[in-house]
XYZ file of C-alpha atoms in Angstrom:
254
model
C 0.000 0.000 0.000
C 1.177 3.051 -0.946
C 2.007 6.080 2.181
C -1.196 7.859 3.229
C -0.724 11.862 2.097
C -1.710 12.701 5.665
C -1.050 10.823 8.997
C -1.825 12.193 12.321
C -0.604 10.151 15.261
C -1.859 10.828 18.634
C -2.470 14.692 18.104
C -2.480 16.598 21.185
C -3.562 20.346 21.664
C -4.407 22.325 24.454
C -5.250 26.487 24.746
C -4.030 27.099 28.664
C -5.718 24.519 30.780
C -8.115 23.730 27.404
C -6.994 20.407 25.735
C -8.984 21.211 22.306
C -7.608 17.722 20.457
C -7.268 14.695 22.887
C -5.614 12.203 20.848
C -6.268 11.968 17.278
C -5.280 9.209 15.191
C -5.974 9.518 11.181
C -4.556 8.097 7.358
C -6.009 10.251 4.752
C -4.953 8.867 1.535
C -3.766 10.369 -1.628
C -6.540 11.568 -3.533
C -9.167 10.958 -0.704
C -12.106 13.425 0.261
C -12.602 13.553 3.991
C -15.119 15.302 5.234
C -14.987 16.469 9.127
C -18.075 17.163 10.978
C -19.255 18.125 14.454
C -20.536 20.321 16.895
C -18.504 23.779 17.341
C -15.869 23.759 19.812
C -14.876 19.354 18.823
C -11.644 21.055 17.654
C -12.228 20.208 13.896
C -10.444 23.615 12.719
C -7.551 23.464 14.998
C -6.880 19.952 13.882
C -7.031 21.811 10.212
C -4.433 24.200 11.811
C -2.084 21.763 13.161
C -1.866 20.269 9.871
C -0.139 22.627 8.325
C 1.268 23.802 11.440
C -0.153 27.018 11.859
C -0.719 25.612 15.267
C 1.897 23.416 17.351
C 1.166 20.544 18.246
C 1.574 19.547 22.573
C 1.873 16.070 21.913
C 1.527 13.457 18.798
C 3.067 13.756 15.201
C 1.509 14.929 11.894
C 2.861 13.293 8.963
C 2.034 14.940 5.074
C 3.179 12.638 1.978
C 5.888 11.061 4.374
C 7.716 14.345 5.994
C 6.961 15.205 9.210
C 5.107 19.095 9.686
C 6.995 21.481 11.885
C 8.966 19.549 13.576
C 12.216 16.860 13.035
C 13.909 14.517 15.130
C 17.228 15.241 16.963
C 19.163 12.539 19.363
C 15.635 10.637 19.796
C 13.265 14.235 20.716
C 11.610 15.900 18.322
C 13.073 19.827 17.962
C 10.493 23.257 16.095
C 11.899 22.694 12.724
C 13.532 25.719 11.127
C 11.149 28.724 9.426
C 12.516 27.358 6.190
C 11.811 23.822 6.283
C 8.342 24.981 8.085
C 7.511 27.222 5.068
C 8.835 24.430 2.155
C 6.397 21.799 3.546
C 3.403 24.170 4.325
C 3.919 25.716 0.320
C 2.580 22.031 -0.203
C -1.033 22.531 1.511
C -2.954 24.573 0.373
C -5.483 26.266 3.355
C -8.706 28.335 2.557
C -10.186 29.265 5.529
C -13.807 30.929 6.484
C -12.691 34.606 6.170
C -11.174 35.079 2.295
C -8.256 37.013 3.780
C -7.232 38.257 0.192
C -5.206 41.651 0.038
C -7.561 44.428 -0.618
C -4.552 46.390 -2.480
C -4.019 43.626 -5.093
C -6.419 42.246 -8.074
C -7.864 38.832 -8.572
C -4.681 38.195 -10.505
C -2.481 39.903 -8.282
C -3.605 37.857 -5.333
C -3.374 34.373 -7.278
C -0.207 35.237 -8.751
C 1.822 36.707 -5.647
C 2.664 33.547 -3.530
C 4.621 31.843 -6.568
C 6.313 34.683 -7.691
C 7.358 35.744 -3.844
C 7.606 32.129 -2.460
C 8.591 29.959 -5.498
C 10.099 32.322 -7.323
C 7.818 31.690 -10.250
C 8.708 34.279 -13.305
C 6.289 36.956 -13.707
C 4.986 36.090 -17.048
C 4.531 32.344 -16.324
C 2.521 33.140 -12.963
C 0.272 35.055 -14.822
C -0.120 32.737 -17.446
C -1.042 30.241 -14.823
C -3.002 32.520 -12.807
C -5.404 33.187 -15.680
C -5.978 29.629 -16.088
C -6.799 29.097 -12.349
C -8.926 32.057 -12.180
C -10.935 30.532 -15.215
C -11.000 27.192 -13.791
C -13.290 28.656 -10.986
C -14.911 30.670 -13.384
C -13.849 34.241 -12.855
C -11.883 34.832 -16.165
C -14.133 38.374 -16.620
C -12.449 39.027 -13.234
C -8.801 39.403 -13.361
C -8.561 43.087 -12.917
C -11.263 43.284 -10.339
C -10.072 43.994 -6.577
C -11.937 42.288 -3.818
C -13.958 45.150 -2.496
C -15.635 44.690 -6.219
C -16.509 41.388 -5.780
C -19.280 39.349 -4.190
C -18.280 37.073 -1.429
C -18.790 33.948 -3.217
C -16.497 35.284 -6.028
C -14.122 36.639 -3.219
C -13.820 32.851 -1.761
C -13.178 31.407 -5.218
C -10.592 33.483 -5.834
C -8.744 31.885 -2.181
C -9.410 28.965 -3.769
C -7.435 29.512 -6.884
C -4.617 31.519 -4.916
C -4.525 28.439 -2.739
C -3.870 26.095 -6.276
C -1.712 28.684 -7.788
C 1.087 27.000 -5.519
C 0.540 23.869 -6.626
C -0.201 21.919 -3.620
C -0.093 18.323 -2.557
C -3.096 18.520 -0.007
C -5.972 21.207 0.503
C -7.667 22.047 3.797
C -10.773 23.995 3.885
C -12.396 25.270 6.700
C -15.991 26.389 6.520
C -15.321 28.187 3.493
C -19.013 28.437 3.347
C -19.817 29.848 6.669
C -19.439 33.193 5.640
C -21.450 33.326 2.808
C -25.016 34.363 1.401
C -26.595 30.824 0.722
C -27.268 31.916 -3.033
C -23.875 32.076 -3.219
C -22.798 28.570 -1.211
C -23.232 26.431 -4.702
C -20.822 28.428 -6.908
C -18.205 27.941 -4.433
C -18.966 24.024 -4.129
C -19.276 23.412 -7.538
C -15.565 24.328 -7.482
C -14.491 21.761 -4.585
C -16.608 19.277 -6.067
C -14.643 19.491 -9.709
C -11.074 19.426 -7.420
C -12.605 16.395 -5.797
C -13.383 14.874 -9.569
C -9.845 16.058 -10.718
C -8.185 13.445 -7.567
C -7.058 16.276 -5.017
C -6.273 14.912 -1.130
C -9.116 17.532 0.545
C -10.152 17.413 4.162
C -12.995 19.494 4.499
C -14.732 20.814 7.717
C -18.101 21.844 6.449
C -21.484 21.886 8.150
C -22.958 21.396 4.396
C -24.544 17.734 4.745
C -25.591 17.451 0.818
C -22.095 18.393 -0.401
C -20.676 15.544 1.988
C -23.043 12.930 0.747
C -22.107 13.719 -2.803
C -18.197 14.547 -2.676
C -16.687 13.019 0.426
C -15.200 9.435 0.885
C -15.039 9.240 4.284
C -17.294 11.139 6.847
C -15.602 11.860 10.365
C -17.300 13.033 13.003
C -15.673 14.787 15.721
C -16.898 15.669 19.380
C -14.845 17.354 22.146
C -11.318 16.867 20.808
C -11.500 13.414 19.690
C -12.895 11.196 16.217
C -15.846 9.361 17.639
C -16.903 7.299 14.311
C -16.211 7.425 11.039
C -17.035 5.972 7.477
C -18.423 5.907 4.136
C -21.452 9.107 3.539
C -23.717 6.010 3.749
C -23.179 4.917 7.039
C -22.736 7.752 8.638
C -25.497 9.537 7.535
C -27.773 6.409 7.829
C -26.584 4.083 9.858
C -24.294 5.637 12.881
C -23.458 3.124 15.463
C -22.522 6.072 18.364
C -24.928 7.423 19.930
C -22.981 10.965 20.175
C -23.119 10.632 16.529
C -27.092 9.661 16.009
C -27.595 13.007 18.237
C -25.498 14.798 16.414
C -27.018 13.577 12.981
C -30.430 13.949 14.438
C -30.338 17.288 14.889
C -29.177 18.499 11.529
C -30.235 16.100 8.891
């Protein structure tokens, strides 16, 4: 069997006296959809977080496509890896997150196209070349020039998305990219996870969007206070759950 693009072993977190993730265990496979529900507060997005170690980690290891994130081993303890090696692995995942954070200042173009030209060192010309085609792949080529204050929020969040493939990455992570839309505008920006999903991308998705899970997503996970209490195909979770936390949980929502 071939090595899982993500493996988290034992993944501790804790905020102060809060331990947020108590001890997850996970293989997400290359090309794999995994969907991560729950109630707010399970720790779903700082699980996201430690991933591509925008958090760090109290305890556990996270593995992507065989390298360990944010840390390395040094006479038999793990050591904080450098800044460098941190920022090599994490140009690999690609993150969208609930909030667009795109920079007002800069075009649709000029957000997609500044990572590889800053980070990768991608020549001007070819980075725009590419960023056209992303920016057309999630149908906004009418929208190159436009800044974000000029466009809607559904257009805004596509626009992360492409920025996010512009580096090329191994793995994306969203997080409720959804959440902070208009629901008129929640299909436009599914449509374009569902085609990544078609296209064989490694996603794991936190998303509270039940009919995009049943349709796009592998695996369902369900997570409750800091831990995966069941998992498994859209079918059985979403008809037959065998933990009660999860027929609750289910209950209330479906």
């Amino acid at each position: 069997m071939s090595e899982p693009m993500v493996r988290s072993l034992d993944v501790h977190k804790r905020f102060g006296r809060l331990e947020v993730l108590r001890g997850v265990n996970i293989d997400v496979a290359q090309g794999e959809v995994v969907v991560i529900i729950g109630p707010s507060g399970s720790g779903k997005t700082t699980f996201l977080r430690c991933i591509n170690h925008l958090e760090h980690l109290d305890g556990g290891r996270i593995y992507v496509d065989g390298e360990m994130v944010g840390y390395r081993e040094k006479n038999g303890r793990l050591v904080e890896d450098s800044e460098r090696a941190v920022a090599r692995k994490r140009a690999a995942i690609g993150m969208v997150f609930q909030r667009f954070n795109l920079f007002p200042h800069l075009s649709a173009l000029g957000n997609v196209i500044e990572a590889p030209i800053r980070v990768k060192k991608v020549p001007r010309k070819q980075a725009e070349e590419a960023g056209r085609e992303m920016l057309a792949n999630v149908g906004l080529a009418e929208k190159l020039s436009a800044y974000p204050s000029q466009l809607s929020g559904g257009q805004q969040q596509r626009v992360a998305i492409a920025r996010a493939l512009a580096m090329q990455p191994k793995l994306m992570l969203f997080d409720e990219v959804t959440s902070a839309l208009d629901p008129e505008l929640v299909g436009e920006v599914l449509d374009v996870m569902k085609a990544l999903a078609r296209g064989g991308m490694t996603m794991i998705v936190v998303s509270h969007e039940m009919g995009f899970s049943r349709e796009v997503a592998d695996r369902i996970v369900f997570m409750d206070e800091g831990v995966i209490v069941e998992e498994g195909s859209p079918e059985e979770m979403f008809l037959r759950p065998v933990q009660p936390r999860t027929q609750a949980f289910l209950s209330k929502i479906l």
